[in-house]
mmCIF file of C-alpha atoms in Angstrom:
data_model
loop_
_atom_site.group_PDB
_atom_site.id
_atom_site.type_symbol
_atom_site.label_atom_id
_atom_site.label_comp_id
_atom_site.label_asym_id
_atom_site.label_seq_id
_atom_site.Cartn_x
_atom_site.Cartn_y
_atom_site.Cartn_z
ATOM 1 C CA UNK A 76 32.628 -96.060 61.100
ATOM 2 C CA UNK A 77 29.758 -93.855 60.040
ATOM 3 C CA UNK A 78 25.996 -93.794 60.601
ATOM 4 C CA UNK A 79 24.196 -93.198 57.322
ATOM 5 C CA UNK A 80 20.558 -92.761 56.329
ATOM 6 C CA UNK A 81 19.238 -95.638 54.232
ATOM 7 C CA UNK A 82 18.433 -93.248 51.372
ATOM 8 C CA UNK A 83 22.164 -92.564 51.053
ATOM 9 C CA UNK A 84 23.264 -96.217 50.892
ATOM 10 C CA UNK A 85 25.084 -97.309 47.758
ATOM 11 C CA UNK A 86 26.348 -100.695 46.543
ATOM 12 C CA UNK A 87 29.850 -101.468 47.748
ATOM 13 C CA UNK A 88 29.458 -100.033 51.241
ATOM 14 C CA UNK A 89 30.397 -102.410 54.084
ATOM 15 C CA UNK A 90 27.948 -102.716 57.009
ATOM 16 C CA UNK A 91 29.453 -102.466 60.494
ATOM 17 C CA UNK A 92 26.793 -104.260 62.562
ATOM 18 C CA UNK A 93 24.513 -107.249 62.172
ATOM 19 C CA UNK A 94 21.072 -106.318 60.874
ATOM 20 C CA UNK A 95 17.993 -108.314 61.885
ATOM 21 C CA UNK A 96 14.652 -108.858 60.190
ATOM 22 C CA UNK A 97 11.290 -108.745 61.950
ATOM 23 C CA UNK A 98 11.637 -112.370 63.079
ATOM 24 C CA UNK A 99 14.923 -111.658 64.906
ATOM 25 C CA UNK A 100 16.865 -113.549 62.263
ATOM 26 C CA UNK A 101 20.122 -112.145 60.934
ATOM 27 C CA UNK A 102 19.324 -110.329 57.715
ATOM 28 C CA UNK A 103 22.896 -109.232 57.039
ATOM 29 C CA UNK A 104 26.044 -109.908 59.029
ATOM 30 C CA UNK A 105 28.601 -107.267 59.880
ATOM 31 C CA UNK A 106 31.295 -106.877 57.202
ATOM 32 C CA UNK A 107 28.840 -107.691 54.404
ATOM 33 C CA UNK A 108 29.267 -105.661 51.228
ATOM 34 C CA UNK A 109 25.997 -104.056 50.198
ATOM 35 C CA UNK A 110 24.367 -104.782 46.873
ATOM 36 C CA UNK A 111 21.274 -103.067 45.513
ATOM 37 C CA UNK A 112 19.263 -106.154 46.490
ATOM 38 C CA UNK A 113 20.428 -105.851 50.108
ATOM 39 C CA UNK A 114 19.729 -102.122 50.132
ATOM 40 C CA UNK A 115 16.169 -102.731 48.920
ATOM 41 C CA UNK A 116 15.673 -105.294 51.717
ATOM 42 C CA UNK A 117 16.894 -102.813 54.330
ATOM 43 C CA UNK A 118 14.593 -100.096 52.997
ATOM 44 C CA UNK A 119 11.697 -102.579 52.974
ATOM 45 C CA UNK A 120 12.137 -103.172 56.702
ATOM 46 C CA UNK A 121 11.920 -99.416 57.348
ATOM 47 C CA UNK A 122 15.348 -99.069 58.914
ATOM 48 C CA UNK A 123 16.043 -95.362 59.308
ATOM 49 C CA UNK A 124 19.796 -95.772 58.937
ATOM 50 C CA UNK A 125 22.666 -98.190 59.533
ATOM 51 C CA UNK A 126 26.352 -98.109 60.447
ATOM 52 C CA UNK A 127 28.895 -98.619 57.674
ATOM 53 C CA UNK A 128 32.654 -98.907 57.758
ATOM 54 C CA UNK A 129 34.763 -96.103 56.400
ATOM 55 C CA UNK A 130 38.104 -96.978 54.847
ATOM 56 C CA UNK A 131 40.504 -98.119 57.558
ATOM 57 C CA UNK A 132 37.819 -98.875 60.159
ATOM 58 C CA UNK A 133 38.159 -102.187 61.961
ATOM 59 C CA UNK A 134 35.717 -102.027 64.895
ATOM 60 C CA UNK A 135 31.944 -102.163 64.824
ATOM 61 C CA UNK A 136 29.680 -99.922 66.871
ATOM 62 C CA UNK A 137 29.669 -101.377 70.368
ATOM 63 C CA UNK A 138 26.523 -102.063 72.360
ATOM 64 C CA UNK A 139 26.253 -102.218 76.142
ATOM 65 C CA UNK A 140 23.939 -105.241 75.938
ATOM 66 C CA UNK A 141 24.705 -108.028 73.467
ATOM 67 C CA UNK A 142 22.617 -108.653 70.369
ATOM 68 C CA UNK A 143 22.037 -112.207 71.606
ATOM 69 C CA UNK A 144 20.393 -110.988 74.814
ATOM 70 C CA UNK A 145 18.340 -108.394 72.939
ATOM 71 C CA UNK A 146 17.020 -111.050 70.556
ATOM 72 C CA UNK A 147 16.096 -113.396 73.419
ATOM 73 C CA UNK A 148 14.235 -110.620 75.240
ATOM 74 C CA UNK A 149 12.344 -109.493 72.133
ATOM 75 C CA UNK A 150 11.223 -113.081 71.523
ATOM 76 C CA UNK A 151 9.893 -113.440 75.072
ATOM 77 C CA UNK A 152 8.151 -110.059 74.908
ATOM 78 C CA UNK A 153 6.370 -111.123 71.728
ATOM 79 C CA UNK A 154 5.158 -114.262 73.486
ATOM 80 C CA UNK A 155 4.103 -112.243 76.578
ATOM 81 C CA UNK A 156 6.235 -114.591 78.680
ATOM 82 C CA UNK A 157 6.413 -112.460 81.817
ATOM 83 C CA UNK A 158 8.446 -114.985 83.820
ATOM 84 C CA UNK A 159 11.136 -115.188 81.150
ATOM 85 C CA UNK A 160 11.155 -111.414 80.716
ATOM 86 C CA UNK A 161 11.735 -110.865 84.414
ATOM 87 C CA UNK A 162 14.574 -113.390 84.410
ATOM 88 C CA UNK A 163 16.178 -111.806 81.350
ATOM 89 C CA UNK A 164 15.771 -108.343 82.876
ATOM 90 C CA UNK A 165 18.192 -109.467 85.584
ATOM 91 C CA UNK A 166 20.594 -110.652 82.863
ATOM 92 C CA UNK A 167 20.447 -107.190 81.313
ATOM 93 C CA UNK A 168 21.495 -105.684 84.659
ATOM 94 C CA UNK A 169 24.442 -108.083 84.832
ATOM 95 C CA UNK A 170 25.601 -107.261 81.303
ATOM 96 C CA UNK A 171 25.366 -103.536 81.930
ATOM 97 C CA UNK A 172 27.298 -103.811 85.190
ATOM 98 C CA UNK A 173 30.039 -105.785 83.403
ATOM 99 C CA UNK A 174 30.241 -103.404 80.456
ATOM 100 C CA UNK A 175 33.456 -101.462 79.828
ATOM 101 C CA UNK A 176 31.467 -98.231 79.655
ATOM 102 C CA UNK A 177 27.948 -97.089 80.499
ATOM 103 C CA UNK A 178 27.998 -94.277 77.955
ATOM 104 C CA UNK A 179 25.250 -94.534 75.325
ATOM 105 C CA UNK A 180 27.071 -93.466 72.183
ATOM 106 C CA UNK A 181 25.436 -95.219 69.267
ATOM 107 C CA UNK A 182 22.169 -94.964 67.379
ATOM 108 C CA UNK A 183 19.782 -97.869 67.942
ATOM 109 C CA UNK A 184 19.096 -99.833 64.767
ATOM 110 C CA UNK A 185 15.547 -101.143 64.546
ATOM 111 C CA UNK A 186 12.936 -101.928 61.938
ATOM 112 C CA UNK A 187 9.449 -100.442 62.107
ATOM 113 C CA UNK A 188 7.519 -103.645 62.837
ATOM 114 C CA UNK A 189 9.677 -104.433 65.863
ATOM 115 C CA UNK A 190 9.440 -100.947 67.355
ATOM 116 C CA UNK A 191 7.386 -101.843 70.453
ATOM 117 C CA UNK A 192 9.731 -104.661 71.481
ATOM 118 C CA UNK A 193 13.008 -102.916 70.667
ATOM 119 C CA UNK A 194 11.702 -99.843 72.481
ATOM 120 C CA UNK A 195 11.021 -101.861 75.645
ATOM 121 C CA UNK A 196 14.571 -103.255 75.632
ATOM 122 C CA UNK A 197 16.050 -99.788 75.048
ATOM 123 C CA UNK A 198 14.007 -98.291 77.882
ATOM 124 C CA UNK A 199 15.178 -101.100 80.157
ATOM 125 C CA UNK A 200 18.853 -100.441 79.356
ATOM 126 C CA UNK A 201 18.539 -96.677 79.729
ATOM 127 C CA UNK A 202 16.629 -97.042 83.004
ATOM 128 C CA UNK A 203 19.219 -99.364 84.517
ATOM 129 C CA UNK A 204 22.018 -96.971 83.563
ATOM 130 C CA UNK A 205 20.148 -94.131 85.263
ATOM 131 C CA UNK A 206 19.616 -96.363 88.298
ATOM 132 C CA UNK A 207 23.327 -97.118 88.485
ATOM 133 C CA UNK A 208 24.055 -93.399 88.247
ATOM 134 C CA UNK A 209 21.664 -92.763 91.122
ATOM 135 C CA UNK A 210 23.433 -95.384 93.249
ATOM 136 C CA UNK A 211 20.650 -97.970 93.426
ATOM 137 C CA UNK A 212 21.536 -101.303 95.025
ATOM 138 C CA UNK A 213 21.622 -104.467 92.926
ATOM 139 C CA UNK A 214 18.258 -105.738 94.187
ATOM 140 C CA UNK A 215 16.685 -102.376 93.291
ATOM 141 C CA UNK A 216 18.316 -102.423 89.856
ATOM 142 C CA UNK A 217 16.824 -105.846 89.130
ATOM 143 C CA UNK A 218 13.324 -104.648 90.017
ATOM 144 C CA UNK A 219 13.804 -101.441 88.044
ATOM 145 C CA UNK A 220 14.960 -103.499 85.050
ATOM 146 C CA UNK A 221 11.930 -105.774 85.288
ATOM 147 C CA UNK A 222 9.542 -102.822 85.521
ATOM 148 C CA UNK A 223 11.196 -101.014 82.618
ATOM 149 C CA UNK A 224 11.138 -104.078 80.377
ATOM 150 C CA UNK A 225 7.432 -104.621 81.115
ATOM 151 C CA UNK A 226 6.417 -100.954 81.172
ATOM 152 C CA UNK A 227 4.465 -101.172 77.895
ATOM 153 C CA UNK A 228 3.098 -104.687 78.274
ATOM 154 C CA UNK A 229 -0.406 -103.208 78.495
ATOM 155 C CA UNK A 230 -0.170 -102.144 74.846
ATOM 156 C CA UNK A 231 -0.828 -105.751 73.864
ATOM 157 C CA UNK A 232 -4.414 -105.113 75.016
ATOM 158 C CA UNK A 233 -4.809 -101.989 72.876
ATOM 159 C CA UNK A 234 -6.239 -102.767 69.405
ATOM 160 C CA UNK A 235 -3.361 -103.558 67.062
ATOM 161 C CA UNK A 236 -4.731 -101.251 64.387
ATOM 162 C CA UNK A 237 -4.246 -98.354 66.811
ATOM 163 C CA UNK A 238 -0.762 -99.407 67.944
ATOM 164 C CA UNK A 239 0.419 -99.862 64.342
ATOM 165 C CA UNK A 240 -1.503 -96.977 62.806
ATOM 166 C CA UNK A 241 0.803 -95.289 60.240
ATOM 167 C CA UNK A 242 -0.488 -91.816 61.111
ATOM 168 C CA UNK A 243 -1.239 -89.642 64.105
ATOM 169 C CA UNK A 244 -3.952 -90.952 66.397
ATOM 170 C CA UNK A 245 -7.375 -89.407 66.690
ATOM 171 C CA UNK A 246 -8.336 -88.067 70.150
ATOM 172 C CA UNK A 247 -10.451 -91.181 70.699
ATOM 173 C CA UNK A 248 -7.605 -93.495 69.721
ATOM 174 C CA UNK A 249 -5.199 -91.609 71.953
ATOM 175 C CA UNK A 250 -7.568 -92.048 74.906
ATOM 176 C CA UNK A 251 -7.501 -95.789 74.255
ATOM 177 C CA UNK A 252 -3.684 -95.828 74.165
ATOM 178 C CA UNK A 253 -3.646 -93.947 77.475
ATOM 179 C CA UNK A 254 -5.299 -96.970 79.062
ATOM 180 C CA UNK A 255 -2.210 -99.141 78.534
ATOM 181 C CA UNK A 256 -0.750 -98.491 82.027
ATOM 182 C CA UNK A 257 -4.004 -99.804 83.516
ATOM 183 C CA UNK A 258 -3.986 -102.764 81.153
ATOM 184 C CA UNK A 259 -0.375 -103.486 82.117
ATOM 185 C CA UNK A 260 -1.208 -103.391 85.811
ATOM 186 C CA UNK A 261 -4.135 -105.752 85.238
ATOM 187 C CA UNK A 262 -1.880 -108.224 83.415
ATOM 188 C CA UNK A 263 0.590 -108.247 86.302
ATOM 189 C CA UNK A 264 -2.232 -108.695 88.818
ATOM 190 C CA UNK A 265 -3.610 -111.588 86.760
ATOM 191 C CA UNK A 266 -0.151 -113.139 86.874
ATOM 192 C CA UNK A 267 -0.236 -112.908 90.667
ATOM 193 C CA UNK A 268 -3.610 -114.649 90.771
ATOM 194 C CA UNK A 269 -1.880 -117.561 89.075
ATOM 195 C CA UNK A 270 0.399 -117.879 92.078
ATOM 196 C CA UNK A 271 3.303 -115.630 91.120
ATOM 197 C CA UNK A 272 4.440 -112.812 93.388
ATOM 198 C CA UNK A 273 5.294 -109.540 91.648
ATOM 199 C CA UNK A 274 6.824 -106.762 93.726
ATOM 200 C CA UNK A 275 4.577 -103.774 94.388
ATOM 201 C CA UNK A 276 7.243 -101.378 93.081
ATOM 202 C CA UNK A 277 7.164 -103.117 89.689
ATOM 203 C CA UNK A 278 3.389 -102.838 89.420
ATOM 204 C CA UNK A 279 3.537 -99.225 90.589
ATOM 205 C CA UNK A 280 6.154 -98.297 87.974
ATOM 206 C CA UNK A 281 4.277 -99.986 85.132
ATOM 207 C CA UNK A 282 1.110 -98.161 86.167
ATOM 208 C CA UNK A 283 2.748 -94.764 86.721
ATOM 209 C CA UNK A 284 5.371 -94.363 83.982
ATOM 210 C CA UNK A 285 3.327 -91.649 82.208
ATOM 211 C CA UNK A 286 2.902 -89.456 85.284
ATOM 212 C CA UNK A 287 4.479 -85.996 84.943
ATOM 213 C CA UNK A 288 6.403 -84.188 87.674
ATOM 214 C CA UNK A 289 3.933 -81.243 87.646
ATOM 215 C CA UNK A 290 0.836 -83.451 87.882
ATOM 216 C CA UNK A 291 -0.197 -83.159 84.227
ATOM 217 C CA UNK A 292 0.396 -86.838 83.424
ATOM 218 C CA UNK A 293 -1.828 -89.908 83.587
ATOM 219 C CA UNK A 294 -3.538 -92.053 84.794
ATOM 220 C CA UNK A 295 -3.696 -90.470 88.294
ATOM 221 C CA UNK A 296 -2.185 -87.004 87.875
ATOM 222 C CA UNK A 297 0.411 -87.618 90.596
ATOM 223 C CA UNK A 298 2.823 -84.807 91.479
ATOM 224 C CA UNK A 299 6.552 -84.812 92.205
ATOM 225 C CA UNK A 300 7.896 -87.413 94.598
ATOM 226 C CA UNK A 301 4.435 -88.955 94.951
ATOM 227 C CA UNK A 302 5.405 -90.633 91.682
ATOM 228 C CA UNK A 303 7.541 -93.683 92.477
ATOM 229 C CA UNK A 304 11.246 -93.262 91.687
ATOM 230 C CA UNK A 305 11.191 -96.193 89.238
ATOM 231 C CA UNK A 306 8.318 -94.611 87.297
ATOM 232 C CA UNK A 307 10.176 -91.278 87.138
ATOM 233 C CA UNK A 308 13.272 -93.037 85.799
ATOM 234 C CA UNK A 309 11.335 -95.031 83.202
ATOM 235 C CA UNK A 310 9.501 -91.884 82.084
ATOM 236 C CA UNK A 311 12.774 -90.171 81.122
ATOM 237 C CA UNK A 312 14.114 -93.280 79.363
ATOM 238 C CA UNK A 313 10.784 -93.867 77.608
ATOM 239 C CA UNK A 314 10.524 -90.352 76.181
ATOM 240 C CA UNK A 315 14.174 -90.264 75.121
ATOM 241 C CA UNK A 316 13.923 -93.508 73.167
ATOM 242 C CA UNK A 317 10.544 -92.632 71.651
ATOM 243 C CA UNK A 318 11.761 -89.261 70.394
ATOM 244 C CA UNK A 319 14.998 -90.632 68.915
ATOM 245 C CA UNK A 320 13.177 -93.381 66.993
ATOM 246 C CA UNK A 321 11.597 -92.927 63.571
ATOM 247 C CA UNK A 322 7.913 -93.822 63.310
ATOM 248 C CA UNK A 323 5.574 -93.921 60.337
ATOM 249 C CA UNK A 324 4.046 -90.574 61.344
ATOM 250 C CA UNK A 325 7.193 -88.749 62.503
ATOM 251 C CA UNK A 326 10.907 -88.448 61.900
ATOM 252 C CA UNK A 327 13.379 -89.201 64.661
ATOM 253 C CA UNK A 328 14.854 -86.354 66.667
ATOM 254 C CA UNK A 329 18.628 -86.493 66.928
ATOM 255 C CA UNK A 330 20.080 -87.249 70.380
ATOM 256 C CA UNK A 331 21.310 -83.690 70.998
ATOM 257 C CA UNK A 332 17.889 -82.143 70.330
ATOM 258 C CA UNK A 333 16.197 -84.848 72.399
ATOM 259 C CA UNK A 334 18.433 -84.097 75.380
ATOM 260 C CA UNK A 335 17.522 -80.423 74.974
ATOM 261 C CA UNK A 336 13.852 -81.443 75.083
ATOM 262 C CA UNK A 337 14.400 -83.375 78.316
ATOM 263 C CA UNK A 338 16.166 -80.411 79.901
ATOM 264 C CA UNK A 339 13.489 -77.977 78.745
ATOM 265 C CA UNK A 340 10.808 -80.142 80.364
ATOM 266 C CA UNK A 341 12.628 -80.662 83.662
ATOM 267 C CA UNK A 342 10.271 -79.734 86.462
ATOM 268 C CA UNK A 343 7.316 -80.075 84.086
ATOM 269 C CA UNK A 344 7.407 -83.648 82.854
ATOM 270 C CA UNK A 345 10.582 -84.899 84.474
ATOM 271 C CA UNK A 346 12.465 -85.071 87.771
ATOM 272 C CA UNK A 347 15.484 -82.737 87.617
ATOM 273 C CA UNK A 348 17.833 -85.151 89.385
ATOM 274 C CA UNK A 349 16.997 -87.978 86.999
ATOM 275 C CA UNK A 350 17.533 -85.828 83.908
ATOM 276 C CA UNK A 351 20.826 -84.558 85.347
ATOM 277 C CA UNK A 352 21.982 -88.137 85.921
ATOM 278 C CA UNK A 353 20.865 -89.181 82.455
ATOM 279 C CA UNK A 354 22.916 -86.397 80.861
ATOM 280 C CA UNK A 355 26.076 -87.919 82.344
ATOM 281 C CA UNK A 356 25.612 -91.128 80.356
ATOM 282 C CA UNK A 357 24.095 -90.244 76.990
ATOM 283 C CA UNK A 358 26.326 -88.801 74.294
ATOM 284 C CA UNK A 359 24.528 -85.975 72.472
ATOM 285 C CA UNK A 360 26.654 -86.796 69.413
ATOM 286 C CA UNK A 361 26.802 -90.583 68.870
ATOM 287 C CA UNK A 362 29.903 -92.119 67.339
ATOM 288 C CA UNK A 363 29.545 -92.314 63.579
ATOM 289 C CA UNK A 364 27.100 -89.449 63.110
ATOM 290 C CA UNK A 365 27.963 -86.604 60.750
ATOM 291 C CA UNK A 366 28.072 -83.103 62.232
ATOM 292 C CA UNK A 367 28.437 -79.521 61.015
ATOM 293 C CA UNK A 368 31.085 -77.486 62.827
ATOM 294 C CA UNK A 369 31.017 -73.770 63.542
ATOM 295 C CA UNK A 370 33.932 -73.204 61.138
ATOM 296 C CA UNK A 371 31.842 -74.604 58.264
ATOM 297 C CA UNK A 372 33.551 -77.989 58.073
ATOM 298 C CA UNK A 373 31.744 -81.322 58.269
ATOM 299 C CA UNK A 374 33.025 -84.381 60.027
ATOM 300 C CA UNK A 375 32.122 -87.683 61.668
ATOM 301 C CA UNK A 376 32.179 -88.246 65.430
ATOM 302 C CA UNK A 377 35.100 -90.634 65.980
ATOM 303 C CA UNK A 378 35.329 -90.719 69.779
ATOM 304 C CA UNK A 379 33.464 -89.292 72.752
ATOM 305 C CA UNK A 380 35.166 -87.611 75.685
ATOM 306 C CA UNK A 381 33.526 -89.410 78.582
ATOM 307 C CA UNK A 382 34.350 -86.615 80.998
ATOM 308 C CA UNK A 383 32.873 -83.970 78.688
ATOM 309 C CA UNK A 384 30.359 -85.614 76.345
ATOM 310 C CA UNK A 385 29.404 -82.424 74.438
ATOM 311 C CA UNK A 386 33.049 -82.085 73.255
ATOM 312 C CA UNK A 387 33.926 -85.211 71.214
ATOM 313 C CA UNK A 388 36.615 -85.900 68.636
ATOM 314 C CA UNK A 389 35.574 -85.238 65.038
ATOM 315 C CA UNK A 390 37.154 -86.833 61.959
ATOM 316 C CA UNK A 391 37.141 -84.529 58.931
ATOM 317 C CA UNK A 392 36.840 -85.778 55.343
ATOM 318 C CA UNK A 393 40.608 -85.344 54.843
ATOM 319 C CA UNK A 394 41.331 -87.662 57.772
ATOM 320 C CA UNK A 395 42.270 -84.919 60.239
ATOM 321 C CA UNK A 396 40.868 -85.465 63.749
ATOM 322 C CA UNK A 397 39.822 -82.437 65.784
ATOM 323 C CA UNK A 398 39.573 -82.834 69.558
ATOM 324 C CA UNK A 399 36.925 -80.337 70.644
ATOM 325 C CA UNK A 400 38.162 -80.477 74.237
ATOM 326 C CA UNK A 401 41.347 -78.805 72.967
ATOM 327 C CA UNK A 402 40.043 -76.702 70.081
ATOM 328 C CA UNK A 403 37.652 -74.570 72.105
ATOM 329 C CA UNK A 404 37.005 -72.036 69.344
ATOM 330 C CA UNK A 405 35.090 -74.669 67.328
ATOM 331 C CA UNK A 406 31.673 -76.006 68.306
ATOM 332 C CA UNK A 407 29.166 -78.421 66.828
ATOM 333 C CA UNK A 408 26.311 -76.537 65.160
ATOM 334 C CA UNK A 409 24.091 -79.450 64.206
ATOM 335 C CA UNK A 410 23.872 -83.182 63.552
ATOM 336 C CA UNK A 411 23.522 -83.994 59.854
ATOM 337 C CA UNK A 412 23.421 -87.788 60.368
#
C-alpha cells in the first residue's frame, strides 16, 4: 500500500480505501481500478492524495474510527445538531478504546469542501487519544470528545466567504475568524437556554482552544495551567491536523515536520506534557508514504515500530524490507510522499 499525490495517479492503479464526495456518498470503493474519468473526479474534489495498492498488497489503510461513524458525525455537524454530535462523540470514545492500536499511522483523506467537518472529527480523535495517554477517566474522555468535536462550531457564525476564502485572510478577516471561540460559546449557552445542560468544562474548552501556553493566544491571553486541560489538549490536536491538511492557500506539512513544529513551540504555544504524550501516538512516517533514506535509496513505509515510531520498516523498490530499528546506520532524511 502506498500514499500517492493525485498528480501522480495513472489509470490502472487500484485504490485502497473508500473515497467520499462532498455529500458523504461513496465516490469510489476500495479495490476500484482507476480510469482517467475517476482520476479527474478525484482531482475535482481537491483530494491531495490517496492510498493505492502495490502489487501483492491485500490490506487497506486502517482507521481507528470507522468510516461509517465519521460520515454520521460529519452529517450532524453540517446540520449543527449539537445533541447528536455530543452523543456521537461518546461513540468515538468507545471505538477508540476498542481499537487494536491507538497509533495514528495514516494520512487523512479529505476533500477541500469538507475540510471544516473532517477537521473537527480528526481533532476529536486526536484529542481522545491524548486524553487516554494522559490517563483520563472515561467520563472525562467523553466530555473531552464532545468539546473537541464542537471546538469550531462557532465558525458557522463567521461569514462563509471568509471561511472558504481560497487565499490568505486580510488582517480584518483574521480578526473576524478569531471571534469563533466566542461565537461557539454563545451557541452552547443558547442551547442551555433551551433547557439542555452542557458541562462547564466543554464550554471552557470550546472558548479557550486558541489560548497559548505563554499567554500570547486568544481570546483572553491565559497563561499556562490557567488554560483548562481540555483546551490545551485540543490546541495541540487542532494545530497538528490543520498543518497536515492541504488548503487552497497552503500546502500540507508532512507529519514529521509538523511534529517538529509542535516540539519547537512547546512552552510557547503548547503544554510540554501534552506534546510529549502526543508524540507517543503519532507516527512521524505514516504507512504508505515514500521516504528518502540516508544511503540514497527510496522506499515506502511498510510498518511502524510502535515502541520506537521514528524507526519504521521501509520497503525498497526491489521488495527488500529494511527494519530501521536494526539497521542503525541508515536514517530517514525526508518524506517524499
